[in-house]
């Protein structure tokens, strides 16, 4: 999510350094928004399929879209996760 925020802000030179605190805070806010706040420090490879879908949504929202078209965004998720 931080990389998406940095690339959206056209700050790619920061990609190899530490992310600015503003991007870290915004990434945390987006993760909280999709219900993933407690997973911020976990590698993506350890996440369940439903959690990956929520992470993808946070990445999409990081680009501050005016309109977000989604094709079956909850496919494969349990009813509780939807």
XYZ file of C-alpha atoms in Angstrom:
82
model
C 0.000 0.000 0.000
C 2.897 2.341 0.762
C 4.441 1.697 -2.657
C 1.102 2.528 -4.309
C 0.913 5.775 -2.326
C 4.490 6.701 -3.203
C 3.991 5.945 -6.907
C 0.718 7.896 -6.951
C 2.556 10.880 -5.468
C 5.258 10.526 -8.147
C 7.895 10.077 -5.433
C 9.527 7.018 -6.987
C 12.973 8.162 -5.896
C 11.857 7.369 -2.328
C 11.026 3.803 -3.300
C 14.406 2.474 -2.167
C 14.633 4.610 0.939
C 12.275 4.805 3.860
C 8.731 5.859 3.127
C 7.768 9.273 4.434
C 5.688 9.164 7.603
C 2.784 10.719 5.760
C 2.663 7.702 3.412
C 2.998 5.300 6.335
C 0.113 6.960 8.177
C -2.062 7.027 5.063
C -1.265 3.362 4.365
C -2.365 2.536 7.903
C -5.574 4.484 7.394
C -6.344 2.620 4.170
C -5.622 -0.727 5.790
C -7.961 0.170 8.656
C -10.606 1.192 6.128
C -10.608 -2.297 4.564
C -10.330 -4.074 7.915
C -6.657 -4.988 7.655
C -5.142 -2.650 10.246
C -3.728 -5.491 12.323
C -1.970 -7.026 9.319
C 0.244 -4.093 8.395
C 3.512 -5.837 9.274
C 2.699 -9.246 7.788
C 4.144 -10.348 4.427
C 1.597 -10.774 1.642
C 2.617 -14.416 1.226
C 1.182 -15.214 4.660
C -2.249 -13.708 3.992
C -5.375 -15.736 3.276
C -7.122 -15.284 -0.072
C -9.848 -13.057 1.363
C -7.239 -10.869 3.054
C -5.385 -10.507 -0.246
C -8.581 -9.269 -1.880
C -8.981 -6.645 0.847
C -5.327 -5.662 0.418
C -5.892 -5.252 -3.324
C -8.774 -2.918 -2.540
C -6.534 -0.822 -0.266
C -3.916 -0.604 -3.036
C -6.580 0.500 -5.516
C -7.847 3.155 -3.096
C -4.298 4.440 -2.578
C -4.428 5.966 -6.052
C -7.373 8.156 -4.959
C -9.649 7.080 -7.826
C -12.682 9.123 -8.786
C -14.356 5.946 -10.014
C -13.379 2.372 -9.215
C -14.761 -0.359 -11.474
C -14.500 -3.785 -9.914
C -15.301 -7.176 -11.434
C -16.391 -9.591 -8.703
C -14.208 -8.073 -5.966
C -15.478 -10.535 -3.371
C -15.191 -13.696 -5.479
C -13.823 -16.548 -3.405
C -14.420 -14.786 -0.101
C -16.471 -16.231 2.739
C -19.857 -14.569 3.413
C -18.513 -12.981 6.627
C -15.606 -11.381 4.741
C -17.925 -9.898 2.100
